[in-house]
């Protein structure tokens, strides 16, 4: 979508949204007697924006009306590459663990290519869809393009829950993996946890993806944050002229607006 900045005013409980806007909606997963009540979330941007939140206590998901719309993961998928390898490897060697650490904490791309191949390429992404119960996600049509893995905001929060509850990495490695996600640093340290004070942010596991793609001249961004009570995601695609900081701030703003309702 082009032209003037498109304003998303996402209001929980509305029945219809004006053309070109997104509205909040709730999906029961599983069914629960109480709906997941969230405050309004507003994102001012041009392009594509989608977000979702999963209450890990009830399994309910709420978010924008396009929470099932497809986008791509960029480096966010690296945390699944790590989980998939660890779950299938009883005794990983120290070199492999060191490579996983830099892939998650520092978003090392060479390590991601390595573990994507060691996991069987597209087959590893297909395992993510099956194990985590994802409904809109799939590997990219060309093998080797791990950063193009297709996801929705709804599936990203499901992935966050899958990582946190042990399905993704298995019981032995889940705590280790979540620790690495809490230690993300450098350029990849942004997103929803930036909305919290340092002592709280340190307890939030994250993984983000970001890339200015040459094929469409858009910034693509994917943000995941997960705690023992909730999982949150934001997916963005917006014109290059807005810069990296625009997306970083939008990811944080979703958590800032949702904080009053967070368990």
Coordinates of C-alpha atoms in Angstrom, one line a residue:
X1 CA 0.0 0.0 0.0
X2 CA 1.5 3.4 -1.0
X3 CA 0.7 7.0 -0.5
X4 CA 0.3 8.9 2.8
X5 CA 1.0 7.2 6.0
X6 CA -1.7 4.6 6.8
X7 CA -3.0 4.8 10.4
X8 CA -4.0 1.5 12.0
X9 CA -6.5 2.2 14.8
X10 CA -7.0 -1.3 16.2
X11 CA -9.9 -1.5 18.6
X12 CA -10.9 -4.7 20.3
X13 CA -14.5 -5.8 19.8
X14 CA -15.4 -3.8 16.7
X15 CA -17.5 -5.6 14.1
X16 CA -16.1 -3.9 11.0
X17 CA -13.1 -1.8 10.0
X18 CA -12.9 0.9 7.4
X19 CA -11.4 -0.1 4.1
X20 CA -7.6 -0.3 4.3
X21 CA -7.5 -0.6 8.1
X22 CA -7.1 -3.4 10.5
X23 CA -9.2 -4.1 13.5
X24 CA -8.6 -6.3 16.6
X25 CA -10.1 -9.7 16.8
X26 CA -9.9 -12.6 19.2
X27 CA -9.6 -16.3 18.3
X28 CA -10.3 -18.9 20.9
X29 CA -7.3 -21.4 21.1
X30 CA -8.5 -23.4 22.9
X31 CA -12.0 -22.3 23.8
X32 CA -12.2 -20.4 27.1
X33 CA -15.2 -18.9 28.9
X34 CA -13.6 -15.5 29.0
X35 CA -12.4 -13.6 26.0
X36 CA -8.9 -12.1 26.0
X37 CA -9.6 -8.4 26.7
X38 CA -6.9 -6.0 25.3
X39 CA -6.7 -2.3 25.1
X40 CA -6.8 -0.5 21.7
X41 CA -3.5 -0.7 19.8
X42 CA -2.6 2.0 17.3
X43 CA 0.2 1.8 14.8
X44 CA 1.0 4.7 12.5
X45 CA 2.9 3.5 9.4
X46 CA 2.7 3.1 5.7
X47 CA 2.8 -0.4 4.3
X48 CA 1.9 -3.7 6.2
X49 CA 1.5 -4.1 9.9
X50 CA 0.2 -7.1 11.9
X51 CA 0.4 -8.1 15.6
X52 CA -0.8 -10.7 18.0
X53 CA -0.6 -11.7 21.6
X54 CA -1.2 -15.1 23.2
X55 CA -2.1 -15.6 26.8
X56 CA -0.1 -18.7 27.8
X57 CA -2.5 -19.3 30.8
X58 CA -5.5 -19.9 28.6
X59 CA -4.1 -20.4 25.1
X60 CA -6.2 -17.5 23.7
X61 CA -4.9 -15.3 21.0
X62 CA -5.9 -11.7 20.1
X63 CA -4.5 -9.2 17.7
X64 CA -5.1 -7.2 14.6
X65 CA -7.7 -8.3 12.1
X66 CA -4.9 -9.3 9.7
X67 CA -3.1 -11.4 12.4
X68 CA -3.3 -14.3 10.0
X69 CA -1.7 -12.4 7.0
X70 CA 1.6 -13.7 5.7
X71 CA 4.9 -12.0 6.0
X72 CA 8.5 -13.3 6.4
X73 CA 10.8 -14.1 9.4
X74 CA 14.2 -12.9 8.4
X75 CA 16.5 -13.7 11.5
X76 CA 13.6 -14.6 13.8
X77 CA 13.6 -18.1 12.3
X78 CA 17.1 -18.6 13.8
X79 CA 15.6 -19.5 17.2
X80 CA 13.7 -22.3 15.6
X81 CA 16.8 -23.5 13.7
X82 CA 18.5 -23.8 17.1
X83 CA 15.5 -25.5 18.8
X84 CA 15.1 -28.0 16.0
X85 CA 18.8 -29.0 16.1
X86 CA 18.8 -29.3 19.9
X87 CA 15.7 -31.4 20.1
X88 CA 17.2 -33.9 17.7
X89 CA 20.7 -34.0 19.1
X90 CA 21.2 -35.7 22.4
X91 CA 24.8 -34.5 23.1
X92 CA 25.7 -31.6 20.9
X93 CA 29.4 -30.8 20.9
X94 CA 30.8 -27.6 22.3
X95 CA 31.5 -26.1 18.8
X96 CA 27.9 -26.6 17.9
X97 CA 26.7 -24.9 21.1
X98 CA 29.0 -22.0 20.5
X99 CA 27.7 -21.6 17.0
X100 CA 24.1 -21.6 18.3
X101 CA 25.0 -19.0 20.9
X102 CA 26.3 -16.5 18.3
X103 CA 23.3 -17.4 16.0
X104 CA 20.8 -16.4 18.6
X105 CA 22.6 -13.7 20.6
X106 CA 24.4 -12.0 17.7
X107 CA 22.1 -13.1 14.8
X108 CA 25.1 -14.7 12.9
X109 CA 23.9 -15.5 9.4
X110 CA 26.7 -18.0 8.6
X111 CA 25.6 -20.1 11.6
X112 CA 22.0 -19.9 10.4
X113 CA 23.0 -21.3 7.0
X114 CA 24.9 -24.1 8.7
X115 CA 22.0 -25.2 11.0
X116 CA 19.4 -24.8 8.3
X117 CA 21.4 -27.4 6.3
X118 CA 22.1 -29.6 9.3
X119 CA 18.3 -29.7 10.0
X120 CA 17.5 -30.8 6.5
X121 CA 16.6 -27.5 4.9
X122 CA 12.9 -27.1 4.2
X123 CA 12.2 -30.3 6.2
X124 CA 13.2 -28.5 9.3
X125 CA 10.7 -25.6 8.7
X126 CA 8.0 -28.2 8.0
X127 CA 8.7 -29.7 11.4
X128 CA 8.2 -26.3 12.9
X129 CA 4.7 -26.1 11.3
X130 CA 3.8 -29.6 12.5
X131 CA 5.3 -29.5 16.0
X132 CA 4.1 -26.0 16.9
X133 CA 0.6 -26.3 15.3
X134 CA 1.1 -23.4 12.9
X135 CA -1.6 -22.7 10.3
X136 CA -0.3 -20.0 8.1
X137 CA 3.4 -20.8 8.0
X138 CA 5.5 -22.6 5.4
X139 CA 9.0 -22.8 4.1
X140 CA 10.0 -20.6 1.1
X141 CA 9.5 -22.1 -2.3
X142 CA 13.2 -22.2 -3.0
X143 CA 15.3 -24.3 -0.7
X144 CA 18.1 -22.4 1.2
X145 CA 16.2 -19.2 1.7
X146 CA 15.6 -19.6 5.4
X147 CA 15.0 -15.9 6.0
X148 CA 12.1 -16.0 3.6
X149 CA 10.2 -18.5 5.7
X150 CA 6.5 -17.4 5.6
X151 CA 4.7 -16.8 8.9
X152 CA 1.7 -14.9 10.3
X153 CA 1.7 -12.8 13.5
X154 CA -0.7 -15.5 15.0
X155 CA 1.8 -18.2 14.1
X156 CA 4.7 -16.3 15.6
X157 CA 3.1 -16.1 19.0
X158 CA 2.3 -19.8 18.7
X159 CA 6.0 -20.4 17.9
X160 CA 6.9 -18.4 21.0
X161 CA 4.7 -20.6 23.2
X162 CA 6.2 -23.7 21.5
X163 CA 9.7 -22.5 22.3
X164 CA 8.8 -21.7 25.9
X165 CA 6.8 -24.9 26.8
X166 CA 9.5 -27.3 25.6
X167 CA 7.9 -28.7 22.4
X168 CA 10.5 -27.0 20.2
X169 CA 13.8 -27.7 21.8
X170 CA 12.8 -30.6 24.1
X171 CA 12.8 -30.7 27.9
X172 CA 16.6 -30.8 28.3
X173 CA 17.5 -27.7 26.2
X174 CA 14.5 -25.4 26.6
X175 CA 15.9 -23.5 29.6
X176 CA 19.2 -23.1 27.8
X177 CA 17.6 -21.8 24.7
X178 CA 15.4 -19.3 26.5
X179 CA 18.5 -18.1 28.3
X180 CA 20.2 -17.4 25.0
X181 CA 17.1 -15.5 23.8
X182 CA 17.2 -13.3 27.0
X183 CA 20.9 -12.6 26.2
X184 CA 20.2 -11.2 22.6
X185 CA 22.5 -8.2 22.2
X186 CA 23.7 -5.7 19.6
X187 CA 21.5 -4.7 16.6
X188 CA 19.0 -7.4 17.4
X189 CA 18.2 -6.2 20.9
X190 CA 14.9 -4.4 20.3
X191 CA 11.2 -5.1 20.0
X192 CA 8.5 -5.5 22.7
X193 CA 10.8 -5.9 25.6
X194 CA 12.2 -2.4 25.0
X195 CA 8.9 -1.1 26.5
X196 CA 9.8 -2.5 29.9
X197 CA 12.3 -1.4 32.6
X198 CA 15.7 -3.2 32.5
X199 CA 14.9 -5.6 35.4
X200 CA 11.8 -6.8 33.6
X201 CA 13.3 -6.8 30.1
X202 CA 16.0 -9.1 31.3
X203 CA 13.4 -11.8 32.0
X204 CA 11.9 -11.6 28.5
X205 CA 13.1 -14.0 25.8
X206 CA 13.2 -12.4 22.3
X207 CA 14.3 -13.0 18.7
X208 CA 13.9 -10.4 16.0
X209 CA 14.3 -10.3 12.2
X210 CA 15.0 -7.2 10.1
X211 CA 16.1 -6.7 6.5
X212 CA 15.8 -4.0 3.8
X213 CA 14.9 -6.3 0.9
X214 CA 16.3 -5.2 -2.5
X215 CA 13.4 -6.9 -4.4
X216 CA 10.7 -4.7 -3.0
X217 CA 12.7 -1.8 -1.4
X218 CA 10.8 -2.4 1.8
X219 CA 12.0 -2.9 5.4
X220 CA 10.8 -6.3 6.5
X221 CA 10.7 -6.7 10.3
X222 CA 9.5 -9.5 12.6
X223 CA 9.5 -9.2 16.4
X224 CA 8.9 -12.0 19.0
X225 CA 8.9 -11.7 22.8
X226 CA 7.8 -14.4 25.2
X227 CA 7.5 -14.8 29.0
X228 CA 6.1 -17.4 31.2
X229 CA 2.7 -15.8 30.9
X230 CA 2.4 -14.4 27.3
X231 CA 3.8 -14.4 23.8
X232 CA 3.8 -11.3 21.6
X233 CA 4.6 -10.7 17.9
X234 CA 4.7 -7.8 15.4
X235 CA 5.2 -8.1 11.7
X236 CA 6.0 -5.1 9.5
X237 CA 6.8 -4.2 5.9
X238 CA 7.3 -0.5 5.1
X239 CA 9.1 1.8 2.7
X240 CA 12.9 2.1 2.9
X241 CA 12.8 5.9 3.5
X242 CA 11.4 5.3 7.0
X243 CA 14.5 3.5 8.2
X244 CA 15.3 0.8 10.6
X245 CA 14.4 2.8 13.7
X246 CA 10.8 3.3 12.5
X247 CA 10.2 -0.5 12.7
X248 CA 12.1 -0.9 16.0
X249 CA 9.9 1.8 17.6
X250 CA 6.7 0.3 16.2
X251 CA 7.5 -3.2 17.7
X252 CA 8.1 -1.6 21.1
X253 CA 5.0 0.5 20.9
X254 CA 2.7 -2.5 20.7
X255 CA 4.0 -3.8 24.0
X256 CA 3.8 -0.3 25.5
X257 CA 0.1 -0.1 24.6
X258 CA -0.7 -3.6 25.7
X259 CA 1.1 -3.4 29.1
X260 CA -2.0 -2.5 31.1
X261 CA -3.6 -5.8 30.1
X262 CA -0.5 -8.1 30.4
X263 CA -0.8 -10.8 33.0

